[in-house]
Each structure stands twice: as C-alpha cells, then as structure tokens.
Short mmCIF file of C-alpha atoms in Angstrom, two decimals:
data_model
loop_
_atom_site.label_atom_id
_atom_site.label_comp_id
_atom_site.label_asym_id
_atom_site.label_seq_id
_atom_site.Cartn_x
_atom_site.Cartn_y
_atom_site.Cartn_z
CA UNK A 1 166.54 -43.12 -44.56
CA UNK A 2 164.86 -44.40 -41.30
CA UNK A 3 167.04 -45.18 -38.45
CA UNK A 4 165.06 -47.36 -36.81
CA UNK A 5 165.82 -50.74 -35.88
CA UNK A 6 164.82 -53.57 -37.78
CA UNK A 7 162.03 -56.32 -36.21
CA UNK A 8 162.43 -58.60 -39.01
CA UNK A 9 158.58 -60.94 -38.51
CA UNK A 10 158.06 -64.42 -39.21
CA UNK A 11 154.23 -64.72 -39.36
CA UNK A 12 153.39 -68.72 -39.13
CA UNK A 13 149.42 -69.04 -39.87
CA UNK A 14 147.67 -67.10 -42.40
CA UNK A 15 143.97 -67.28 -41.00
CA UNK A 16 142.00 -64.75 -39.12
CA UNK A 17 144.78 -63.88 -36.39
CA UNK A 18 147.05 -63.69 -39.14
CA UNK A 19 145.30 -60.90 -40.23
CA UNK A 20 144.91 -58.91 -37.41
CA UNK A 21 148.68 -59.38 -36.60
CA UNK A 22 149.24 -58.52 -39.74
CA UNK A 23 147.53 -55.34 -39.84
CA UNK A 24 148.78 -54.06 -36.40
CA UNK A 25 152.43 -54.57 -37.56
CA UNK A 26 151.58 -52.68 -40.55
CA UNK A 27 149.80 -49.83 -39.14
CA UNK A 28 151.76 -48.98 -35.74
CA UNK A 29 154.07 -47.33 -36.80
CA UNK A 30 152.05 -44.63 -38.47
CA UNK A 31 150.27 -43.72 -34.61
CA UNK A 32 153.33 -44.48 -32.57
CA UNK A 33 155.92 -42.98 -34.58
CA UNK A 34 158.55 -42.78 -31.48
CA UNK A 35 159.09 -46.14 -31.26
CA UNK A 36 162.60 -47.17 -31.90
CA UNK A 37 161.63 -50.91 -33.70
CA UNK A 38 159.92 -51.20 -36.92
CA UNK A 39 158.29 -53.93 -37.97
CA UNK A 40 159.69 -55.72 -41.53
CA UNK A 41 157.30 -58.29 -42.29
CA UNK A 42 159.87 -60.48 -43.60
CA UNK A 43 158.03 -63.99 -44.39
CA UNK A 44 154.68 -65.93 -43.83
CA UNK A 45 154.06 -69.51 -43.48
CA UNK A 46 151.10 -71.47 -44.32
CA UNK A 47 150.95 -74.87 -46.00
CA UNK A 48 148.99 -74.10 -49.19
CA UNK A 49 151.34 -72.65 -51.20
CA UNK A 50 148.72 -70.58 -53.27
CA UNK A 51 147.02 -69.69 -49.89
CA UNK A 52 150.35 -68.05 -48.51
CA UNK A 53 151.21 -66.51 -51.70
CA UNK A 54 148.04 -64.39 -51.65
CA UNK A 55 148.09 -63.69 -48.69
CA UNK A 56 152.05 -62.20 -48.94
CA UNK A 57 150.98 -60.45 -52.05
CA UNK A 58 147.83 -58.66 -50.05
CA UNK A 59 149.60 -57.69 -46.51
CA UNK A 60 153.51 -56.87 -48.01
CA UNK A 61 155.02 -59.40 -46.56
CA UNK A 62 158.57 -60.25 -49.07
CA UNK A 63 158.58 -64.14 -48.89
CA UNK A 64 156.98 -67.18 -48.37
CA UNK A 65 157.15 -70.51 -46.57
CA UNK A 66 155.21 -73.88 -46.67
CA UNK A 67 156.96 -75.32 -43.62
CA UNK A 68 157.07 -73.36 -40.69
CA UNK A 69 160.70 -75.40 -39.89
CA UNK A 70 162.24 -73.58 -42.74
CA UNK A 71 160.99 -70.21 -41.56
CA UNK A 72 162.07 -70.65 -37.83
CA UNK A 73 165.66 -71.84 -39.15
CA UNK A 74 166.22 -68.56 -41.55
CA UNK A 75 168.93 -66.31 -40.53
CA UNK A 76 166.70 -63.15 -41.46
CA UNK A 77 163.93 -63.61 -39.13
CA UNK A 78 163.98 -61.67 -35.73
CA UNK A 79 160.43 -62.65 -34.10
CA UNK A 80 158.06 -65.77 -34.50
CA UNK A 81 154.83 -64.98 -34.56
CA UNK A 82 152.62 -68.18 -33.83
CA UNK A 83 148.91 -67.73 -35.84
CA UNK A 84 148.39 -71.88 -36.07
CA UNK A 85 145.80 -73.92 -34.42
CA UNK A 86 146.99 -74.73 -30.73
CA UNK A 87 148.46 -78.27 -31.32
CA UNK A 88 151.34 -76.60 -33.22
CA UNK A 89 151.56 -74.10 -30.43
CA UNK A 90 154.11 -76.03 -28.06
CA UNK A 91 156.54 -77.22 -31.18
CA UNK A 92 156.62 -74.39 -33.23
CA UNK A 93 157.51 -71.98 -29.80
CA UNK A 94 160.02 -74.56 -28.34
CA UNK A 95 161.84 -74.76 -31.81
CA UNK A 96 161.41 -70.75 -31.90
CA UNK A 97 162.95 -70.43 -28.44
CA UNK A 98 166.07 -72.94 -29.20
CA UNK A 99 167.08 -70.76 -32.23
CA UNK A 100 167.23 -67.54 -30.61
CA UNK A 101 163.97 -65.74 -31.75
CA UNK A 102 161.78 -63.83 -30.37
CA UNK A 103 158.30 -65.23 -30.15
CA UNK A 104 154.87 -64.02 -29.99
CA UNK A 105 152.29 -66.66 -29.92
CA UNK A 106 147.90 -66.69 -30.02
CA UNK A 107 146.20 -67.55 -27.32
CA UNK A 108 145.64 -70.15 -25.48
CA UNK A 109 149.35 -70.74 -24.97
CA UNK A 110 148.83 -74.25 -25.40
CA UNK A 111 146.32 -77.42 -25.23
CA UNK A 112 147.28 -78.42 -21.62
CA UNK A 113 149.28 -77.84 -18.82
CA UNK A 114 152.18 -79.58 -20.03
CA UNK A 115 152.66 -78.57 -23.03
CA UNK A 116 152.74 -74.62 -21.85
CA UNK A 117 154.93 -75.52 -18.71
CA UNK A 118 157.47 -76.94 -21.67
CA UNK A 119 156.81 -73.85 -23.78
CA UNK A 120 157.87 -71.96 -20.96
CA UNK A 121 161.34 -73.44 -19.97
CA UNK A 122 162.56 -73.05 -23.55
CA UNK A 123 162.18 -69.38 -23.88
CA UNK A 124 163.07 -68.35 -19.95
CA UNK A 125 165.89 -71.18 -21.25
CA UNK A 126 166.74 -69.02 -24.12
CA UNK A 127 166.18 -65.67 -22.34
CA UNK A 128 163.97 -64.67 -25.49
CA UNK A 129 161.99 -61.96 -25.57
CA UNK A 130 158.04 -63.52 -25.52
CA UNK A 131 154.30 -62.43 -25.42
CA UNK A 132 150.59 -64.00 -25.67
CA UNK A 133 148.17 -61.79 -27.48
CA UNK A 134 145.49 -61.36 -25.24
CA UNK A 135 144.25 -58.49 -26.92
CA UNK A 136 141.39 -57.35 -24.67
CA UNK A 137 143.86 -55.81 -22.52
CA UNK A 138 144.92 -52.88 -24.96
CA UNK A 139 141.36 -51.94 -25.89
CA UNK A 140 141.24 -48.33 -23.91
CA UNK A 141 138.53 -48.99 -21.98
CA UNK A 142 139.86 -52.04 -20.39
CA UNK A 143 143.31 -50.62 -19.75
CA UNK A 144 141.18 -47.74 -17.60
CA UNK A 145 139.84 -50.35 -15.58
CA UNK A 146 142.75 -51.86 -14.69
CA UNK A 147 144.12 -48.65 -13.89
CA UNK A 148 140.65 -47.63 -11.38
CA UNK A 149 140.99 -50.98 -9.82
CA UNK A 150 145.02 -50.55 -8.68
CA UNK A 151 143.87 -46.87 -7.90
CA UNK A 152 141.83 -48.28 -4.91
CA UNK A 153 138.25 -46.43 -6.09
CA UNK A 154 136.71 -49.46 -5.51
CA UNK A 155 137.67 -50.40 -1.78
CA UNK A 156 137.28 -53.95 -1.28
CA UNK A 157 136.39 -55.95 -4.19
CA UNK A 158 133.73 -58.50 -3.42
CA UNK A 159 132.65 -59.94 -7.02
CA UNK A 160 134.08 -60.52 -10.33
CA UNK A 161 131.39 -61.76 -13.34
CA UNK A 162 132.47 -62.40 -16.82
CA UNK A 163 130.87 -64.18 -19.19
CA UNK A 164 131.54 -64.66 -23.28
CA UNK A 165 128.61 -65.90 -25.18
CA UNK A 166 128.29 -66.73 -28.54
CA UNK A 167 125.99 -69.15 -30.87
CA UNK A 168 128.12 -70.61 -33.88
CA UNK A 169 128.28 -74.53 -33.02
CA UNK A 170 124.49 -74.93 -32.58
CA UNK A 171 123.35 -76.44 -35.82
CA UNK A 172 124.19 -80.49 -34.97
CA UNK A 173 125.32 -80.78 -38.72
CA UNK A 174 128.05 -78.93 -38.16
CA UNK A 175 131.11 -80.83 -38.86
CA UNK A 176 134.66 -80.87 -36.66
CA UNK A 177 138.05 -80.46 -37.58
CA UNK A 178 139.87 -79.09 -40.71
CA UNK A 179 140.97 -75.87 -41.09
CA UNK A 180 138.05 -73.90 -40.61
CA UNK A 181 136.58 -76.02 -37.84
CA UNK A 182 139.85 -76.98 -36.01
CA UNK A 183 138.08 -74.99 -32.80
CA UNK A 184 135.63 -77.79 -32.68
CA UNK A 185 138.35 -80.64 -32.80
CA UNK A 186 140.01 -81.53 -29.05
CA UNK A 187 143.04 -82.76 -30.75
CA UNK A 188 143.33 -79.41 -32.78
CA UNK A 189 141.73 -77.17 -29.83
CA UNK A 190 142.37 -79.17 -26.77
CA UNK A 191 139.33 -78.01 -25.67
CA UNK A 192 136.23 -76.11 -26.51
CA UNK A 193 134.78 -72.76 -24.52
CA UNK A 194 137.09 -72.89 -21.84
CA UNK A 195 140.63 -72.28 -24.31
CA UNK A 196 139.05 -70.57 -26.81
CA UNK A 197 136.54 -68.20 -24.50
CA UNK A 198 137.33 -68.21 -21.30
CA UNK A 199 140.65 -68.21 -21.40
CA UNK A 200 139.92 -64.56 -22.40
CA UNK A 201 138.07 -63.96 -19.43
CA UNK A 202 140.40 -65.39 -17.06
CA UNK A 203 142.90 -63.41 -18.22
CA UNK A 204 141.59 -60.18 -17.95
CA UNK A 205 139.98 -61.06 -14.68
CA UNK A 206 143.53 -61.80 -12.84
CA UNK A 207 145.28 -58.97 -14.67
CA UNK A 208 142.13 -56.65 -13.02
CA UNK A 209 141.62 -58.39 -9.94
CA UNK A 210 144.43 -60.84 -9.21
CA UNK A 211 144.77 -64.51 -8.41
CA UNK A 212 142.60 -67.04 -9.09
CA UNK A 213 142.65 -69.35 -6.50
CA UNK A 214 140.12 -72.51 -6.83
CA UNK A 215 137.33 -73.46 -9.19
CA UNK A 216 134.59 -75.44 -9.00
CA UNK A 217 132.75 -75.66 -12.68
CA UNK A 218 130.61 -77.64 -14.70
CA UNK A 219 130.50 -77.98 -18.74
CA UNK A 220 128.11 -79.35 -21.35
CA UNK A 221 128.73 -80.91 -24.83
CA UNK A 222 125.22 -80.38 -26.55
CA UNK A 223 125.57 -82.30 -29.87
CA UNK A 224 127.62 -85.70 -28.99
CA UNK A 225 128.59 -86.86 -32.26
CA UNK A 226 129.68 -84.69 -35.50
CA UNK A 227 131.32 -85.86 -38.68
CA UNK A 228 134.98 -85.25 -38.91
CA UNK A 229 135.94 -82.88 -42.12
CA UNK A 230 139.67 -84.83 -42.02
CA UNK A 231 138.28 -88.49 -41.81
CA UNK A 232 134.63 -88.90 -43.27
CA UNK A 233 133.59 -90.79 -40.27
CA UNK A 234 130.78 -89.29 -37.27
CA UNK A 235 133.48 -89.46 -34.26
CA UNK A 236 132.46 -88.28 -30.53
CA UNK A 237 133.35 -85.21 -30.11
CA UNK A 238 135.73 -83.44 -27.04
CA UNK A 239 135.36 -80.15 -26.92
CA UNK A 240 133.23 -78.41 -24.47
CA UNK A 241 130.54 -76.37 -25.76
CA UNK A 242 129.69 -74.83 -22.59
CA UNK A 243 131.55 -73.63 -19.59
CA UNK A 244 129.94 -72.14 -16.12
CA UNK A 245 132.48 -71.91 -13.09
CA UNK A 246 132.78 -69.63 -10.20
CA UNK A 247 135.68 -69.57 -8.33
CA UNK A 248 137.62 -67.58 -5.55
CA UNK A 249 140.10 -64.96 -6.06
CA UNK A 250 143.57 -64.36 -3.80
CA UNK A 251 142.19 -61.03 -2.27
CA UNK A 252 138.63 -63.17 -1.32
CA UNK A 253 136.16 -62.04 -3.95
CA UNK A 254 134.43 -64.36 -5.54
CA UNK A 255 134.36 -65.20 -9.12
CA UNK A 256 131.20 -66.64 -11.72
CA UNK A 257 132.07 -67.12 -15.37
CA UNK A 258 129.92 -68.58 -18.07
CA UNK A 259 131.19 -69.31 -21.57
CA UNK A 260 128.82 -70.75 -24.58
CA UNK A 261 128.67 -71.11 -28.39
CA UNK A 262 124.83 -72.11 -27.53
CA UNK A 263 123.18 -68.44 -26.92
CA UNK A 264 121.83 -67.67 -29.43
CA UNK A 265 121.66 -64.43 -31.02
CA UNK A 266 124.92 -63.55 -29.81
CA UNK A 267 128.23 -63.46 -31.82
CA UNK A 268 130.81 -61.94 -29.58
CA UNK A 269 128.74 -61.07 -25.83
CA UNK A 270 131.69 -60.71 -23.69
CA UNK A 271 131.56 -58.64 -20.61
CA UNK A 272 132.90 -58.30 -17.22
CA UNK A 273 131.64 -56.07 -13.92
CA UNK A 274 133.34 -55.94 -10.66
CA UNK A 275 131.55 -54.91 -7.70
CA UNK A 276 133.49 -53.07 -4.78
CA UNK A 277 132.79 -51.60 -1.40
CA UNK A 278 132.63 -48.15 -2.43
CA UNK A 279 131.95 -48.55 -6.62
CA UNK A 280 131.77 -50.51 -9.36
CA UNK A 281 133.20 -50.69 -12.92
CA UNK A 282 131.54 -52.83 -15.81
CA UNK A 283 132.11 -53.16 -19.64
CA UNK A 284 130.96 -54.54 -22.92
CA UNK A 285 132.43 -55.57 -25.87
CA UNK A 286 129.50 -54.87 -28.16
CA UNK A 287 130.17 -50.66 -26.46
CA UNK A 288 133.98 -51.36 -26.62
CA UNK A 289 134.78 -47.67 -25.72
CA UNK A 290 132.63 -46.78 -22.93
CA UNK A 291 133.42 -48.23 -19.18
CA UNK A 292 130.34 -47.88 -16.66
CA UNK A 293 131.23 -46.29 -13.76
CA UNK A 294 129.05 -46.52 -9.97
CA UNK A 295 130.55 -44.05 -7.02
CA UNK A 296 128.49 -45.12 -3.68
CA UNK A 297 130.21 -41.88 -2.64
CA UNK A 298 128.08 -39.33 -5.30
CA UNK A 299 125.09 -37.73 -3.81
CA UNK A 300 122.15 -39.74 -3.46
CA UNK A 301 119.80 -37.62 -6.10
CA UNK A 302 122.19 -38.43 -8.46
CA UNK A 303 123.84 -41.56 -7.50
CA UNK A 304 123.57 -44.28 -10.28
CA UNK A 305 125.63 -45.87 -13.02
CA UNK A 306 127.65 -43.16 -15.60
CA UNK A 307 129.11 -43.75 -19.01
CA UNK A 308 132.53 -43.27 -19.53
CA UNK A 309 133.15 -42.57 -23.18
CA UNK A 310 136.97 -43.76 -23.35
CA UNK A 311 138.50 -41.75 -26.40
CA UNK A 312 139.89 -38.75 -24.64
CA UNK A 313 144.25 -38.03 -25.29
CA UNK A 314 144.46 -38.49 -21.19
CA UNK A 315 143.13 -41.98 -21.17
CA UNK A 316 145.11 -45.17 -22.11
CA UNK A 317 146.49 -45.07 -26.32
CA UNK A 318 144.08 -42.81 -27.05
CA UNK A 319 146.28 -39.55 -27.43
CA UNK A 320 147.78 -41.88 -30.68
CA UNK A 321 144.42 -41.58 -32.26
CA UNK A 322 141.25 -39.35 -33.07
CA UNK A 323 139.70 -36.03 -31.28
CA UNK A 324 137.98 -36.72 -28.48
CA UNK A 325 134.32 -38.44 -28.98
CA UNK A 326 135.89 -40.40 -31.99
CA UNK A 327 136.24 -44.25 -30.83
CA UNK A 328 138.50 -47.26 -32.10
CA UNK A 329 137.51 -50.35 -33.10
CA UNK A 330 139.00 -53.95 -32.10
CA UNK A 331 141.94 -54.64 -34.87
CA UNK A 332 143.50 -51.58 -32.87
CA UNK A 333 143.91 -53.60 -29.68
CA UNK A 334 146.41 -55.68 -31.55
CA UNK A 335 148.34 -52.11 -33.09
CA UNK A 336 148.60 -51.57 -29.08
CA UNK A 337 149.74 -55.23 -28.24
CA UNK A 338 152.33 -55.13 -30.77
CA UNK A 339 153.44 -50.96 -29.82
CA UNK A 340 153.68 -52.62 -26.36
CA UNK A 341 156.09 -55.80 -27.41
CA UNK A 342 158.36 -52.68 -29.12
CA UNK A 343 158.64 -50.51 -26.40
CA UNK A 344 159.94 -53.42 -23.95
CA UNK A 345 162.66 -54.35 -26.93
CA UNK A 346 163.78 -50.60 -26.00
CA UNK A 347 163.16 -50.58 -22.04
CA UNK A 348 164.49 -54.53 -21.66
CA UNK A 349 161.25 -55.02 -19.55
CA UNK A 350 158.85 -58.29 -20.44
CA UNK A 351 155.89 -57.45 -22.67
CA UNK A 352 152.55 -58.93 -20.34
CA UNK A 353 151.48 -60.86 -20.44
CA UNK A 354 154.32 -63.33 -21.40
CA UNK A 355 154.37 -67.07 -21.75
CA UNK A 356 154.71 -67.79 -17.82
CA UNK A 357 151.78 -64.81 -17.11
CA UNK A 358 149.84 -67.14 -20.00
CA UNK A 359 150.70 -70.17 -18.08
CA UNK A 360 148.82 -69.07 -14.72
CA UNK A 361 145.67 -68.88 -17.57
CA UNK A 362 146.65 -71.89 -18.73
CA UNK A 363 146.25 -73.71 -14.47
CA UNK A 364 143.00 -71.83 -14.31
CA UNK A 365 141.89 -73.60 -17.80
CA UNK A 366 143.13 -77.06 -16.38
CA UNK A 367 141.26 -76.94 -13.19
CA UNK A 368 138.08 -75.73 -14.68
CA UNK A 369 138.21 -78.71 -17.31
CA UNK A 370 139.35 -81.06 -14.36
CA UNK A 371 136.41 -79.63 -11.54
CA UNK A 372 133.87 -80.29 -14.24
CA UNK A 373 135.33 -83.75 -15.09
CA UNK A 374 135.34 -84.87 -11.32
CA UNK A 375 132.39 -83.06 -9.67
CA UNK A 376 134.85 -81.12 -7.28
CA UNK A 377 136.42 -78.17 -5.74
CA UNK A 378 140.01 -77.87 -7.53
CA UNK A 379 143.00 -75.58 -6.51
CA UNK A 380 144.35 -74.11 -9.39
CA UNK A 381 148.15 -73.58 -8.49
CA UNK A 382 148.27 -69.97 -9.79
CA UNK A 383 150.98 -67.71 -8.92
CA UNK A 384 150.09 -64.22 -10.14
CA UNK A 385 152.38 -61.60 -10.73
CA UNK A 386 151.36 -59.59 -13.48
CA UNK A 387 154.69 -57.98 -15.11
CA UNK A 388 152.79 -54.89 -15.90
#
C-alpha cells in the first residue's frame, strides 16, 4: 500500500488545458517516483454533463460536476485546478481561496489588473498554497537558460527579443465567442495576443532577465467585425490580433516583442534570444530541446553559434527521462510544473511562479494594452522577485 500523501484534484474545465493537466497529474508520478504527494484525480467540472462524463471516463478521474460551486464546496477536494476561459478565472480562484484549497489556475491569471490584484489577496488571505502554469518554464531547455543567465556567462545583458507568431484568426469569417472561440471574445478573453501570447513571453522574459520596467506598444485588430457564435448578430470585435512592443528592463536592456495570429504559415513560432556582452543564448519552440549557445570568448576560427542538445541526466528534469540524445516533447513541461507544485507541498516553499509572480505579467499586459490605446510611454509598476 502506498504511503504517500494524498493531493486529492478538482479539475474545473475539460478543454485542451484540461488535458494536458490531466495527463501530467497522471504520468508524474511514474518519472518522479520520490515525491511524497500523489495526485488523486478526484472530480472534473464542465457544464455539459455528457462532455464531463467522457471526459472522467477517458482520464480516471472518479466523479463529476456540472457546477464548478459544487466542486469547490466538497469536503474531498485538496487542490483547484482552474482550466476555464479567463472570465471565470477571478471567481472560481477567490471562492477556491475562501474555502481553504489549494489552487492552480491557466494562464493569464486574469482579464485585467483588477481582477488578478483581487485574486491575489484571497489566497495570500487564505495562506493557500497557489501556482500559474506557465509551462514554458519547465521545458529543459528553457530551465538551462535561466540557469546560464544567473550564472553570469553572458556579462551584461543588452537585448531581450521574443516574439510568438501564429495564423489561426485570419479567415474574416471566422466567428467569436462560444466555447471554441472564447479566445476571440474580449469579454471571454479580455484581450487578444497580448493575454493569450504574450503573456507567455513576458513571463519567461522577467523570470530570465528580470523586471520589466516601461512599454511603449502598438496593436492591430485586422478583421473589425465577426459574428458572435452566442448571439447571431456581427458585433465589433475587442480583442487584439496583433501585438508589437519594446520595452526596458530593470538591469537596462532593452526589450522588442511581437505577438500575431496573422503570420501565416506559422502555428506555434515562439522564440526568444538574449544578447550579452560576452555571449548569447537563443531558443525555439519548433527545436524545443536544443538552446543555441554564442561564447565571444571561443577562438576566433571557431567562434560562432553551437547547438546545445538539452536531454543529458546533468541538465534540468532530464535525468527523470530517456538516454541521452532522446528528447521530450511539450505535454512534459506540464509533468514538470505539476512535480514542481509537489515538491514545495513537502519543502513549504511557493511553487513560481505563483499568483502575485503572475500578477507582475498581468501589469506588463495592462500597460502594453494601455501604451497602444494612448500612443504613449507607460510604466508598468512591476515588482519582480521571482520565488525561484
């Protein structure tokens, strides 16, 4: 008999995240077997009853709910786990918070600034254990990065580039709203590339490079008009489709970020680079497991860029998977995410980034969105300290 403690998961959302959630509860224990916490996945919430019940019959999980209320309320549930569209985000975790449970919630943390400053109080109010899944973090090759740039390798940093393309929303006959097109609904999303995209970026870029300081940014909405799925009716639409800002950083690099769904022939082109004094360090999702690597200091015959192929046991997670030369793929970012939220319940120490980390993302977000509005330079009020 296993005796491990119980993490007893309410899963609210039953979509894509839910999925990948889903999987990394059910698969970490099998690669991080010393873990103290095991995952039960106790219930799952959606509002079609036939949807949820499918979906609790494919991923194990031993009940159902059609209203998330009824799952946050149950005695048996240990950790909320919020997969909804980000208008439920701030009830849903506030509720979570004022009945004790743990919560770990998608990203963005919220819409706006408000609602994730509220989100906040209640579970620092509660003293609840809390995390954002910004999964990028736990993919090896990112993790290495982070660890090159605190090593100092770099020197000075002078530059920070993301961007995070993709070419979905082009076709103007694409409706908004409803469950499968909530991302192109600002009531649903709160806003377009800059929560959904960016955010992403922004939050790997100030747990890499620190602070983000001030932004000055325009955005685009290409098609104007789209018919809503929920009302019949062609309504304006809210959402940004495109995002470019640039922006300086606390230790005075500067910052350019461009977010789209209008590139086409890309699906998921997210990369970063980060130019330094003495190297430079770049990555690609598409080559998730390789981090390119520049030393100013090698010998000039055969100074130039080199691939790091991230899968040996020394680097980050990897000595919980394959031989050497064998990569991972993304669902295992989230095994790591949720490997890292059970070690903390052991060590006591938050699991980063948590909801007031997510909230410095959230500032960024809000003076992008309110630089491109007003045609200005806006301070973004951050206060970074990473927790790990």
């Amino acid at each position: 008999m296993s005796t491990k403690k119980e993490l007893r998961v309410g899963l609210i959302g039953c979509g894509f995240m839910g999925r990948t959630h889903s999987n990394g509860y059910k698969r970490v224990g099998n690669f991080f077997p010393e873990l103290a916490y095991r995952p039960v996945l106790q219930a799952v919430c959606a509002r079609s009853f036939d949807k949820v019940r499918a979906f609790a019959d494919q991923w194990g999980y031993q009940s159902v709910e059609t209203d998330w209320k009824a799952l946050v309320a149950r005695p048996d549930i240990d950790a909320v786990d919020i997969c909804t569209p980000n208008d439920t985000h701030a009830e849903i975790a506030i509720a979570a918070a004022e009945a004790g449970k743990m919560i770990l919630c998608e990203k963005p943390l919220s819409r706006t600034l408000e609602e994730g400053e509220r989100m906040v109080q209640a579970v620092e109010r509660a003293k609840v254990p809390n995390t954002v899944w910004y999964n990028y973090r736990r993919l090896p090759a990112v993790t290495l990065a982070r660890q090159i740039v605190a090593s100092g390798k770099l020197g000075r940093i002078f530059h920070y580039r993301a961007n995070f393309l993709q070419d979905w929303t082009i076709k103007a006959d694409l409706p908004q709203g409803g469950t499968g097109l909530w991302r192109l609904d600002a009531e649903a999303a709160g806003s377009g590339v800059t929560g959904d995209l960016l955010a992403h970026c922004i939050d790997t870029a100030m747990w890499l490079n620190g602070g983000i300081r001030d932004v000055s940014a325009v955005t685009e909405t290409f098609v104007k008009e789209r018919m809503h799925q929920l009302t019949g009716r062609v309504q304006p639409v809210g959402i940004d489709d495109a995002c470019i800002f640039h922006c300086h950083f606390d230790n005075g690099s500067l910052g350019l970020f461009e977010s789209t769904r209008y590139a086409r022939g890309h699906k998921a082109l997210y990369t970063f680079e980060i130019n330094g004094e003495n190297a430079s360090i770049r990555w690609d999702l598409h080559d998730l497991n390789r981090l390119e690597y520049f030393d100013y200091a090698d010998d000039s015959i055969v100074r130039g860029w080199r691939s790091i192929h991230v899968t040996d046991s020394d680097q980050p997670y990897m000595d919980k998977w394959w031989v050497p030369g064998l990569g991972i793929g993304y669902e295992h970012s989230f095994i790591h995410q949720v490997a890292d939220f059970l070690k903390s319940l052991e060590t006591g120490q938050a699991c980063s980034p948590t909801f007031r980390e997510a909230l410095q993302t959230q500032k960024v977000c809000h003076a992008v969105l309110d630089s491109a509005s007003t045609r200005s330079w806006k301070d973004t009020g951050v206060a970074w300290t990473a927790t790990t």
